[in-house]
Amino acid sequence: MRYDQARYGDDERYQPLLSEKDTTEVKPGEGSALPDDLTRDSLELPSLSEPELARHYTRLSQMNWGVESGSYPLGSCTMKYNPKFTEEVAADENAAVHPDRPDETVQGNLKLRYDLQRYLAEIGGMDAVTLQPPAGAAGEFTGITVAKAYHDHHDNDKSEVIVPASAHGTNFATAAMAGYEVVELPSGEDGRVDFEALEAAVSEETAALMLTNPNTVGLFERDIADIAELVHDAGGLLYYDGANLNALLGRGRPGDMGFDIMHYNVHKTFATPHGGGGPGAGPVGVVSDLADFLPRPHVRARDEDGEVVADGADREDLTYERYDPPESIGKVHGFDGNWLVLAKAYAYIARLGDEGLRDASAKATLNANYLAEQLDLEVPYEPFHHEFAATAGDRDAADVAKGMLDYGVHPPTTKWPEFVPEAMLTEPTEVESRAELDDLAAAFNRAVTDDEETLAAAPTQTAASRIDQVSAARDPKLSWHALDDATADE
Amino acid sequence: MSSDGRRDGTPFAPHTPAETRAMLEELGVETEAELFDIPDDVAFEGELGIEQRSEREVVTELGETFADNDDLVEFLGRGHYDHYVPSLVDNLSLRSEFLTSYTQYQPEITQGFLQALFEYQSMLVELTGLGVANASMYDGATALGEAALLAERLRSVSGTEVLVPEQLRDGKRAVLENYVDGSDLTVETYPYADGTVDTDALARAATEDTVLVYAETPTATGAIEPALETVGEVADDADALFTYGSDVVALGLLEEPAAVGADVVVGEAASLGLPTADGMGTGLFACKEEFLRQVPGRLVGASTDESDRRAFTLTLQTREQHIRKERATSNICTNQAWVALRTAMHVASLGADGLAELAESSVRRASDLAARLDEIDGVTAPVHDRHHFREFPVSVGEAAVADAETAAAALRDRGFAVHTLDDTRLQVCVTETNEHAVDDFVAAVREVAT
């Protein structure tokens, strides 16, 4: 399939910037109720009519690729279809309340938070869940900060966090941000954790091991029970990166595997829109020993007798309240996190239920395996679940990706993880049909066999052709002011 | 029925039972379960206990749940504001090519979002007067945390102390404390006098150990800070970064941060573009160009493509965690791109005139409401002799109901939500979205106070 993306513009530029159409300068201080020294002298912004703006943004949208444009098999990113009805739910005006309202006036929102905490705890096999972190990496930061607070509370002197080489970059950055030394763990020959290397890495200094399971190439860490025992025996905690949870829904729970802390990427697993890079939400689940350290406020329920309900089964007689866990780490977001994203995640989970969640994992795994079977590329590590790393062999994976853009699909994640040469990390998700998977496979197979010249010229059907990233970094122009300055310098 | 059909599996997988069977056959297995490689000892065989519901059932259920929220007119602010969002913003931002896209790792096919984020960055550069703005952070509090970590990374400043005002909203302070917990930094407090910075006390507090001085305008209680230039000088004398906190509406009217010596500007961008959404935000982050390589988060830059036309791309990614791992400038990956897009749309729909007017009316509404409340016996508003933006403290210390909690509860009974600041003071916020209820609100305060 050939793909043509809409493009606008002239010989110099694509769709003009708002600032290139019309701008107005005002002097906000003039006629202000404020004295001169408190107000700005000048403000210059685009000045366009509503129809002009509507066209501008419609054109920009047509120069952009989303899940509804076509398949988007970015490994580890879990780009699946976002059901429409969740937008309707999130747009409910009754849900739009200020976060500082008293508890008794926002029982609806608190109930939803409570129920979502409960659902996520069940899905992860965890005892308590906070919804506050506004993204996956914020969840990691929350989880590692909770681990640190736990160790501090018990006077455990710990200085290291172990992270597999194949882990998401956020794991490394998070551990460093929390003040830990990062110990990088090489992958074993079978693509999994090298148990001997782990034994060598684990010590009394180990605060936590951060893992995702299935791992970044979709392989299940079969030794997880032994891994957990090893880390726990050294007094460390096991952290689960929820990036790959879509492969496990209703089939395996991090809590049952020995993980103590986990985050959920609700924008991945529970199909809330990624929004071009956010908002997301990264709730964090913990086992009971760590619950007292979760961010404040947390939400709990009381029954008619005023007793705090422990298990939170569905009941009509509950009232909901925010409270501060006794050893809380404090806050990781200025208010209570990305509420609208959480509401969409709840709606998605409720729509699927047990059966739908299990089936999502089944179809995601089926699709990944079926797609790999159709590819003329080698897949060095298996058996895999929801995603796999194919190798482009002697071709440059980044070039192959550019070639695929012309064939109507978004390419996979390329050149990562690093232990797979010319990696093409592919995750079709459950939402692609067999026919779409066949098209996707065709795009792969065609691009990987395209001649050098074709690939070097690709993409040709997208809004822009190959973009010069080197000069963008060498001579950064990060605003329309910088473009004006550059023109003025010439 | 087996779980391989559409009817009782996920409604969002397109496979028919026949398709599923054919695909399994091709893989040489009989069931999907055989594809799973989970050892028995950690496999989950139980039930999660989550009932599957139809779309209509979920919509109805959540409609009923949200209806349990009380219908109150909110006079609430303190860092989270309700401004009217034009329909244009909803309508266009909900276009699926925007909403359902991912981070722009393949720029050729994501020019639209990249350009919109470049325009967002440009608007912040205009509003702050600083050279660089990033493509958003989670919210104002996390942006402040990142500013502190930026200060620690800069070689030109040395020291371990972050100075913040005593009146900082708890959420911001608590997030900042967590952000610096893994660093050598500590958070210290300087006092206010009459609702804004006590500059003499600040000058005494700022020492060679100070790495960052944070001041905000409007303050947590809505006062417009008159002494920012002095704050900048104090920070400069201490060789500390002057970090200026504000929001995207206030910046449309107040003195440009660069003009008073700001090195970094943080705050809320979602005060435009997002309706009251129970705490969602968008962190704005701008700084001097000389800090470029230390900026946290995503940056969109202009470049050219093969046909030599201008095109946009994520740039300077060697600062980011997916390249630099533990040496990254931040762990942030997913940010608030879509809300930033909405903010840009909202700013564009207002234009310079509209934004300046919205900001000006935010001052006027606050002073009008304060004057009306001040006429009530026993009520003083605003408490401080300052200009205010949207909101201000109200003392009920001399009123019939002299206890702020009791007064707030009595107002709640009359359909209004306000903040309580301490034993005797409330805080109220007025924008174009609750202005219609001001007469009734004033009457309610009068009833409660006298």
CSV table of C-alpha atoms in Angstrom, one decimal, chain A residues 3 5 7 10-18 20 24 26 28 31-35 37-40 43-46 50 53-54 56-58 60-69 72 74 77 79 81-85 87-89 92 94-102 104-109 111-113 119 122-123 134-135 137-138 141 145 148 165 169-170 172-174 176-179 182 184 192 220 222 224-225 247-248 250-253 256-257 267 273-280 296 329-341 343 346-363 365-367 369-370 373-374 383-385 401-402 405 410-411 418 430-434 437 459 462-469 471-473 476-481 483, chain B residues 1-5 8-15 19-20 22-24 26-27 32-33 35-39 41-55 58-59 61-63 65-74 76-81 88 92 94-119 121-123 125-129 131-133 138-139 141-142 146 149 169-172 174-175 178-179 181-183 224-226 251-257 268 274-281 289 292-293 298-317 321-322 325-326 328 330-339 341 344-345 347-353 355-356 360 363 387-388 412 417 419:
chain,number,residue,atom,x,y,z
A,3,TYR,CA,0.5,6.2,1.6
A,5,GLN,CA,0.0,12.3,3.8
A,7,ARG,CA,0.9,18.5,2.9
A,10,ASP,CA,5.2,26.6,-0.7
A,11,ASP,CA,8.7,26.1,-1.9
A,12,GLU,CA,10.2,27.5,1.3
A,13,ARG,CA,8.0,26.0,4.0
A,14,TYR,CA,5.1,23.8,4.7
A,15,GLN,CA,2.0,25.1,6.6
A,16,PRO,CA,3.0,28.6,7.6
A,17,LEU,CA,3.5,29.4,11.3
A,18,LEU,CA,0.7,31.3,13.1
A,20,GLU,CA,3.7,34.3,9.7
A,24,THR,CA,-0.8,42.1,16.6
A,26,VAL,CA,-0.5,45.5,22.1
A,28,PRO,CA,-0.9,45.8,28.0
A,31,GLY,CA,-5.2,51.8,30.5
A,32,SER,CA,-4.4,49.1,33.0
A,33,ALA,CA,-5.7,49.3,36.6
A,34,LEU,CA,-2.1,48.4,37.6
A,35,PRO,CA,0.7,50.9,37.9
A,37,ASP,CA,6.0,49.3,36.8
A,38,LEU,CA,3.9,46.2,37.3
A,39,THR,CA,2.9,45.8,33.6
A,40,ARG,CA,4.6,44.8,30.5
A,43,LEU,CA,2.9,41.7,23.8
A,44,GLU,CA,3.0,40.4,20.3
A,45,LEU,CA,0.9,37.3,19.4
A,46,PRO,CA,-0.8,35.8,16.3
A,50,GLU,CA,-11.7,31.6,14.1
A,53,LEU,CA,-7.4,29.0,13.1
A,54,ALA,CA,-9.7,26.1,12.3
A,56,HIS,CA,-4.5,26.0,10.5
A,57,TYR,CA,-5.1,23.3,13.0
A,58,THR,CA,-7.1,21.1,10.7
A,60,LEU,CA,-1.7,20.5,11.0
A,61,SER,CA,-3.8,17.5,12.1
A,62,GLN,CA,-3.7,16.2,8.5
A,63,MET,CA,0.1,16.4,8.7
A,64,ASN,CA,0.1,14.2,11.7
A,65,TRP,CA,-0.1,10.4,12.3
A,66,GLY,CA,-2.3,8.9,15.0
A,67,VAL,CA,-3.6,5.4,15.9
A,68,GLU,CA,-6.7,6.2,13.8
A,69,SER,CA,-4.5,7.0,10.8
A,72,TYR,CA,1.4,2.2,15.0
A,74,LEU,CA,5.9,1.0,18.3
A,77,CYS,CA,4.8,2.0,23.7
A,79,MET,CA,-0.3,2.2,20.9
A,81,TYR,CA,-7.1,2.1,19.7
A,82,ASN,CA,-8.7,4.5,22.2
A,83,PRO,CA,-12.4,3.8,22.4
A,84,LYS,CA,-14.5,6.9,21.7
A,85,PHE,CA,-16.9,6.7,24.6
A,87,GLU,CA,-14.0,11.0,25.8
A,88,GLU,CA,-17.7,11.4,26.5
A,89,VAL,CA,-17.2,10.1,30.0
A,92,ASP,CA,-19.0,15.1,32.0
A,94,ASN,CA,-20.1,17.1,36.9
A,95,ALA,CA,-16.6,15.5,36.9
A,96,ALA,CA,-15.0,18.9,36.4
A,97,VAL,CA,-14.4,20.0,39.9
A,98,HIS,CA,-11.6,22.0,41.6
A,99,PRO,CA,-9.2,19.7,43.5
A,100,ASP,CA,-9.4,21.7,46.7
A,101,ARG,CA,-13.1,21.0,47.3
A,102,PRO,CA,-14.0,19.4,50.6
A,104,GLU,CA,-18.2,15.6,51.2
A,105,THR,CA,-18.8,17.7,48.1
A,106,VAL,CA,-17.0,15.4,45.7
A,107,GLN,CA,-18.1,12.0,46.6
A,108,GLY,CA,-18.5,11.0,43.0
A,109,ASN,CA,-14.9,11.7,42.0
A,111,LYS,CA,-15.7,7.0,44.6
A,112,LEU,CA,-14.3,6.7,41.1
A,113,ARG,CA,-10.8,7.1,42.4
A,119,TYR,CA,-9.4,-2.4,40.1
A,122,GLU,CA,-6.6,-6.5,41.7
A,123,ILE,CA,-5.0,-6.4,38.2
A,134,PRO,CA,1.0,12.0,36.1
A,135,ALA,CA,3.0,9.7,33.9
A,137,ALA,CA,8.2,8.0,34.6
A,138,ALA,CA,6.5,9.9,37.4
A,141,PHE,CA,10.0,8.2,40.6
A,145,THR,CA,10.9,7.3,46.4
A,148,LYS,CA,13.7,4.9,49.7
A,165,ALA,CA,20.8,-2.9,30.3
A,169,GLY,CA,16.0,4.9,29.9
A,170,THR,CA,13.5,6.3,32.4
A,172,PHE,CA,18.1,4.7,34.9
A,173,ALA,CA,17.2,8.4,35.1
A,174,THR,CA,14.7,7.8,37.8
A,176,ALA,CA,19.7,8.6,39.6
A,177,MET,CA,17.1,11.3,40.3
A,178,ALA,CA,16.2,9.6,43.6
A,179,GLY,CA,19.9,9.7,44.6
A,182,VAL,CA,22.7,2.8,39.0
A,184,GLU,CA,23.6,-1.8,35.0
A,192,ARG,CA,16.6,-12.6,29.8
A,220,PHE,CA,8.9,-13.7,30.1
A,222,ARG,CA,10.8,-17.4,33.9
A,224,ILE,CA,11.2,-14.4,38.4
A,225,ALA,CA,10.5,-16.3,41.6
A,247,ALA,CA,0.8,-8.9,27.9
A,248,LEU,CA,-0.3,-10.1,31.3
A,250,GLY,CA,-5.7,-11.6,33.9
A,251,ARG,CA,-2.9,-14.1,33.3
A,252,GLY,CA,-0.1,-13.1,35.6
A,253,ARG,CA,0.2,-10.5,38.4
A,256,ASP,CA,2.1,-12.9,42.7
A,257,MET,CA,5.6,-12.9,41.1
A,267,HIS,CA,-2.3,5.4,28.6
A,273,PRO,CA,-5.0,8.5,24.3
A,274,HIS,CA,-1.3,9.3,24.2
A,275,GLY,CA,-2.0,12.8,23.1
A,276,GLY,CA,1.2,13.3,21.1
A,277,GLY,CA,3.3,12.7,24.3
A,278,GLY,CA,0.9,13.1,27.1
A,279,PRO,CA,-1.0,13.5,29.4
A,280,GLY,CA,-0.6,10.1,30.7
A,296,ARG,CA,-0.8,12.1,50.1
A,329,ILE,CA,6.5,10.5,51.0
A,330,GLY,CA,4.5,13.7,50.4
A,331,LYS,CA,3.5,14.7,46.9
A,332,VAL,CA,4.7,14.0,43.3
A,333,HIS,CA,2.2,16.3,41.6
A,334,GLY,CA,0.9,19.7,42.6
A,335,PHE,CA,-2.6,18.5,42.9
A,336,ASP,CA,-4.0,15.0,42.5
A,337,GLY,CA,-2.6,13.9,39.1
A,338,ASN,CA,-4.2,13.6,35.7
A,339,TRP,CA,-7.8,13.1,36.6
A,340,LEU,CA,-9.3,13.0,33.1
A,341,VAL,CA,-6.9,10.3,32.1
A,343,ALA,CA,-11.5,8.6,34.4
A,346,TYR,CA,-11.6,3.4,34.6
A,347,ALA,CA,-14.2,3.5,31.8
A,348,TYR,CA,-11.9,1.3,29.7
A,349,ILE,CA,-11.4,-1.3,32.4
A,350,ALA,CA,-15.1,-1.4,33.2
A,351,ARG,CA,-16.0,-1.9,29.6
A,352,LEU,CA,-13.6,-4.9,29.2
A,353,GLY,CA,-14.1,-6.6,32.6
A,354,ASP,CA,-12.2,-9.8,33.4
A,355,GLU,CA,-13.0,-11.4,30.1
A,356,GLY,CA,-12.1,-8.4,28.0
A,357,LEU,CA,-8.8,-7.8,29.8
A,358,ARG,CA,-7.8,-11.5,29.4
A,359,ASP,CA,-8.7,-11.4,25.8
A,360,ALA,CA,-6.8,-8.2,25.2
A,361,SER,CA,-3.6,-10.0,26.3
A,362,ALA,CA,-4.5,-13.0,24.2
A,363,LYS,CA,-5.1,-11.0,21.0
A,365,THR,CA,0.1,-12.0,22.0
A,366,LEU,CA,-1.6,-13.7,19.1
A,367,ASN,CA,-1.0,-10.7,16.9
A,369,ASN,CA,3.3,-14.0,17.1
A,370,TYR,CA,1.3,-14.0,13.8
A,373,GLU,CA,5.6,-15.3,11.4
A,374,GLN,CA,4.9,-13.2,8.3
A,383,PRO,CA,9.1,-17.3,22.6
A,384,PHE,CA,7.7,-13.8,23.1
A,385,HIS,CA,4.4,-12.4,24.2
A,401,ALA,CA,11.8,2.7,9.2
A,402,LYS,CA,11.8,5.7,6.9
A,405,LEU,CA,6.5,5.4,6.3
A,410,HIS,CA,4.2,3.8,11.3
A,411,PRO,CA,7.5,2.0,11.8
A,418,GLU,CA,20.8,-2.2,22.0
A,430,GLU,CA,-4.7,-6.5,19.9
A,431,VAL,CA,-6.5,-4.0,17.8
A,432,GLU,CA,-5.1,-4.9,14.4
A,433,SER,CA,-7.0,-7.4,12.2
A,434,ARG,CA,-5.3,-10.2,10.3
A,437,LEU,CA,-1.2,-7.4,10.1
A,459,PRO,CA,10.1,9.0,3.0
A,462,THR,CA,4.9,12.1,4.1
A,463,ALA,CA,4.2,15.8,4.8
A,464,ALA,CA,8.0,16.4,5.0
A,465,SER,CA,10.8,14.4,3.4
A,466,ARG,CA,13.8,13.3,5.4
A,467,ILE,CA,14.6,15.9,8.1
A,468,ASP,CA,18.1,17.1,8.9
A,469,GLN,CA,18.4,16.2,12.6
A,471,SER,CA,21.8,20.7,11.9
A,472,ALA,CA,18.7,21.0,14.1
A,473,ALA,CA,20.8,20.1,17.1
A,476,PRO,CA,19.0,25.0,17.5
A,477,LYS,CA,16.1,27.2,16.5
A,478,LEU,CA,13.4,26.7,19.1
A,479,SER,CA,10.9,29.4,18.5
A,480,TRP,CA,9.6,31.7,15.8
A,481,HIS,CA,11.7,34.5,17.4
A,483,LEU,CA,13.8,32.0,13.1
B,1,MET,CA,-18.5,-19.6,24.6
B,2,SER,CA,-14.8,-19.6,24.1
B,3,SER,CA,-13.0,-16.3,24.6
B,4,ASP,CA,-11.8,-16.1,21.1
B,5,GLY,CA,-14.9,-14.4,19.6
B,8,ASP,CA,-17.3,-12.0,24.9
B,9,GLY,CA,-13.7,-10.9,24.5
B,10,THR,CA,-12.4,-7.3,24.3
B,11,PRO,CA,-14.8,-5.4,22.0
B,12,PHE,CA,-11.7,-3.6,20.6
B,13,ALA,CA,-10.0,-6.6,18.9
B,14,PRO,CA,-11.3,-7.0,15.4
B,15,HIS,CA,-10.8,-10.8,15.1
B,19,GLU,CA,-9.8,-15.4,11.9
B,20,THR,CA,-8.5,-16.3,15.3
B,22,ALA,CA,-6.8,-19.5,11.2
B,23,MET,CA,-4.1,-17.4,12.8
B,24,LEU,CA,-3.6,-20.0,15.6
B,26,GLU,CA,-0.7,-20.8,11.1
B,27,LEU,CA,1.3,-20.7,14.4
B,32,GLU,CA,-4.0,-18.6,22.6
B,33,ALA,CA,-3.1,-19.8,26.1
B,35,LEU,CA,1.4,-18.8,23.3
B,36,PHE,CA,1.9,-17.7,26.9
B,37,ASP,CA,5.2,-18.6,28.6
B,38,ILE,CA,4.3,-18.0,32.2
B,39,PRO,CA,5.5,-20.7,34.6
B,41,ASP,CA,4.0,-21.1,40.0
B,42,VAL,CA,3.4,-17.4,39.0
B,43,ALA,CA,0.5,-17.8,36.6
B,44,PHE,CA,-2.7,-16.2,37.7
B,45,GLU,CA,-5.7,-18.5,37.5
B,46,GLY,CA,-8.2,-16.6,39.5
B,47,GLU,CA,-10.8,-14.0,38.8
B,48,LEU,CA,-10.2,-10.3,39.0
B,49,GLY,CA,-13.9,-9.8,39.8
B,50,ILE,CA,-14.4,-6.9,37.3
B,51,GLU,CA,-17.7,-7.3,35.6
B,52,GLN,CA,-17.7,-6.5,31.8
B,53,ARG,CA,-20.3,-3.8,31.0
B,54,SER,CA,-21.7,-2.5,27.8
B,55,GLU,CA,-20.7,1.0,26.6
B,58,VAL,CA,-20.4,2.4,31.6
B,59,VAL,CA,-21.5,5.8,30.4
B,61,GLU,CA,-22.7,4.3,35.6
B,62,LEU,CA,-20.2,7.1,35.4
B,63,GLY,CA,-22.8,9.7,34.8
B,65,THR,CA,-21.2,8.5,39.8
B,66,PHE,CA,-20.2,12.1,38.8
B,67,ALA,CA,-23.7,13.2,39.7
B,68,ASP,CA,-22.8,12.4,43.3
B,69,ASN,CA,-20.6,15.5,43.3
B,70,ASP,CA,-22.4,18.5,44.8
B,71,ASP,CA,-23.4,21.2,42.4
B,72,LEU,CA,-21.5,24.2,43.8
B,73,VAL,CA,-20.4,27.4,42.3
B,74,GLU,CA,-16.7,27.4,43.0
B,76,LEU,CA,-11.7,28.4,44.2
B,77,GLY,CA,-8.2,29.0,42.7
B,78,ARG,CA,-4.9,28.8,44.5
B,79,GLY,CA,-2.9,27.6,41.5
B,80,HIS,CA,-5.7,25.9,39.6
B,81,TYR,CA,-8.0,28.2,37.6
B,88,LEU,CA,-12.6,25.7,18.9
B,92,LEU,CA,-9.8,20.8,17.0
B,94,LEU,CA,-10.0,16.2,19.7
B,95,ARG,CA,-9.1,15.5,16.1
B,96,SER,CA,-7.8,12.0,16.3
B,97,GLU,CA,-4.6,12.6,14.5
B,98,PHE,CA,-3.6,14.8,17.4
B,99,LEU,CA,-5.3,13.0,20.2
B,100,THR,CA,-4.2,9.4,19.3
B,101,SER,CA,-0.7,10.1,18.3
B,102,TYR,CA,2.5,9.4,20.1
B,103,THR,CA,5.7,11.3,20.8
B,104,GLN,CA,7.2,12.5,17.6
B,105,TYR,CA,10.0,10.1,17.1
B,106,GLN,CA,9.4,10.0,13.3
B,107,PRO,CA,9.2,13.7,12.5
B,108,GLU,CA,8.4,13.3,8.8
B,109,ILE,CA,5.0,11.9,9.6
B,110,THR,CA,4.3,14.1,12.7
B,111,GLN,CA,4.9,17.5,11.4
B,112,GLY,CA,1.5,18.8,12.5
B,113,PHE,CA,2.1,18.1,16.2
B,114,LEU,CA,5.7,19.3,16.0
B,115,GLN,CA,4.7,22.6,14.5
B,116,ALA,CA,2.0,23.1,17.1
B,117,LEU,CA,4.5,22.4,19.9
B,118,PHE,CA,7.0,24.8,18.2
B,119,GLU,CA,4.3,27.4,18.2
B,121,GLN,CA,7.2,27.1,22.8
B,122,SER,CA,7.3,30.4,20.8
B,123,MET,CA,4.3,31.8,22.7
B,125,VAL,CA,9.2,32.8,24.7
B,126,GLU,CA,7.1,35.8,23.8
B,127,LEU,CA,5.3,35.8,27.2
B,128,THR,CA,8.5,35.3,29.3
B,129,GLY,CA,11.0,37.2,27.2
B,131,GLY,CA,15.3,32.6,25.0
B,132,VAL,CA,14.1,29.0,25.4
B,133,ALA,CA,10.9,27.3,26.4
B,138,TYR,CA,3.6,17.8,34.1
B,139,ASP,CA,2.5,20.8,36.1
B,141,ALA,CA,4.9,22.1,40.9
B,142,THR,CA,7.0,19.6,39.0
B,146,GLU,CA,13.0,20.6,37.7
B,149,LEU,CA,17.6,20.3,39.7
B,169,ARG,CA,1.2,26.4,48.3
B,170,ASP,CA,1.7,23.0,50.1
B,171,GLY,CA,1.4,21.0,46.9
B,172,LYS,CA,4.3,22.9,45.3
B,174,ALA,CA,5.9,19.0,48.8
B,175,VAL,CA,6.7,18.2,45.2
B,178,ASN,CA,10.7,15.2,46.7
B,179,TYR,CA,12.5,16.4,43.6
B,181,ASP,CA,15.5,14.6,48.0
B,182,GLY,CA,18.0,12.6,45.9
B,183,SER,CA,20.3,15.7,45.4
B,224,ILE,CA,0.8,40.8,42.5
B,225,GLU,CA,4.4,40.9,43.6
B,226,PRO,CA,5.8,44.4,43.4
B,251,LEU,CA,2.1,36.7,31.9
B,252,GLY,CA,-0.1,38.5,29.4
B,253,LEU,CA,-0.2,41.6,31.5
B,254,LEU,CA,2.5,41.6,34.2
B,255,GLU,CA,6.0,42.9,33.6
B,256,GLU,CA,7.9,40.5,31.4
B,257,PRO,CA,10.0,38.1,33.6
B,268,GLU,CA,0.9,26.7,35.0
B,274,LEU,CA,-8.0,23.0,30.0
B,275,PRO,CA,-11.3,23.4,32.0
B,276,THR,CA,-11.3,22.7,35.7
B,277,ALA,CA,-10.2,19.1,35.6
B,278,ASP,CA,-9.7,18.1,39.3
B,279,GLY,CA,-6.0,19.0,39.3
B,280,MET,CA,-4.7,18.4,35.8
B,281,GLY,CA,-2.1,20.9,34.8
B,289,GLU,CA,19.3,30.4,26.3
B,292,LEU,CA,19.9,25.2,26.8
B,293,ARG,CA,21.9,22.0,27.2
B,298,ARG,CA,11.3,17.8,25.2
B,299,LEU,CA,12.4,20.5,22.8
B,300,VAL,CA,11.1,21.0,19.2
B,301,GLY,CA,13.4,22.8,16.8
B,302,ALA,CA,13.1,24.0,13.2
B,303,SER,CA,15.3,22.4,10.6
B,304,THR,CA,15.0,21.6,6.9
B,305,ASP,CA,14.1,18.5,5.0
B,306,GLU,CA,15.6,17.0,1.8
B,307,SER,CA,13.6,19.3,-0.4
B,308,ASP,CA,15.1,22.2,1.6
B,309,ARG,CA,11.8,23.3,3.1
B,310,ARG,CA,11.4,24.2,6.7
B,311,ALA,CA,10.4,21.3,8.9
B,312,PHE,CA,10.3,20.5,12.6
B,313,THR,CA,11.8,17.8,14.7
B,314,LEU,CA,12.5,16.9,18.3
B,315,THR,CA,16.0,18.1,19.0
B,316,LEU,CA,18.8,18.0,21.5
B,317,GLN,CA,17.6,14.6,22.5
B,321,GLN,CA,16.6,9.8,29.3
B,322,HIS,CA,16.1,7.6,26.3
B,325,LYS,CA,19.9,7.2,30.7
B,326,GLU,CA,21.1,8.1,34.3
B,328,ALA,CA,19.8,12.7,31.5
B,330,SER,CA,15.3,14.7,33.8
B,331,ASN,CA,13.5,11.4,33.8
B,332,ILE,CA,10.5,12.9,32.1
B,333,CYS,CA,9.3,11.1,29.0
B,334,THR,CA,5.5,11.4,28.6
B,335,ASN,CA,4.7,15.0,29.4
B,336,GLN,CA,1.5,17.1,28.7
B,337,ALA,CA,1.9,17.5,24.9
B,338,TRP,CA,-1.8,17.5,24.2
B,339,VAL,CA,-2.7,20.0,26.9
B,341,LEU,CA,-1.4,22.0,22.2
B,344,ALA,CA,-1.5,27.1,22.2
B,345,MET,CA,-4.9,26.9,20.5
B,347,VAL,CA,-3.7,31.6,23.3
B,348,ALA,CA,-4.0,31.8,19.5
B,349,SER,CA,-7.8,32.2,19.7
B,350,LEU,CA,-7.4,35.1,22.2
B,351,GLY,CA,-4.6,36.8,20.4
B,352,ALA,CA,-2.6,39.5,22.1
B,353,ASP,CA,-5.6,41.7,22.6
B,355,LEU,CA,-5.0,37.7,26.4
B,356,ALA,CA,-4.2,41.1,27.7
B,360,GLU,CA,-6.7,42.9,32.9
B,363,VAL,CA,-7.3,42.2,38.1
B,387,HIS,CA,-3.0,44.6,43.8
B,388,HIS,CA,-4.5,41.2,43.2
B,412,ARG,CA,-21.3,25.7,51.2
B,417,ALA,CA,-17.1,26.7,47.6
B,419,HIS,CA,-10.8,28.1,50.4
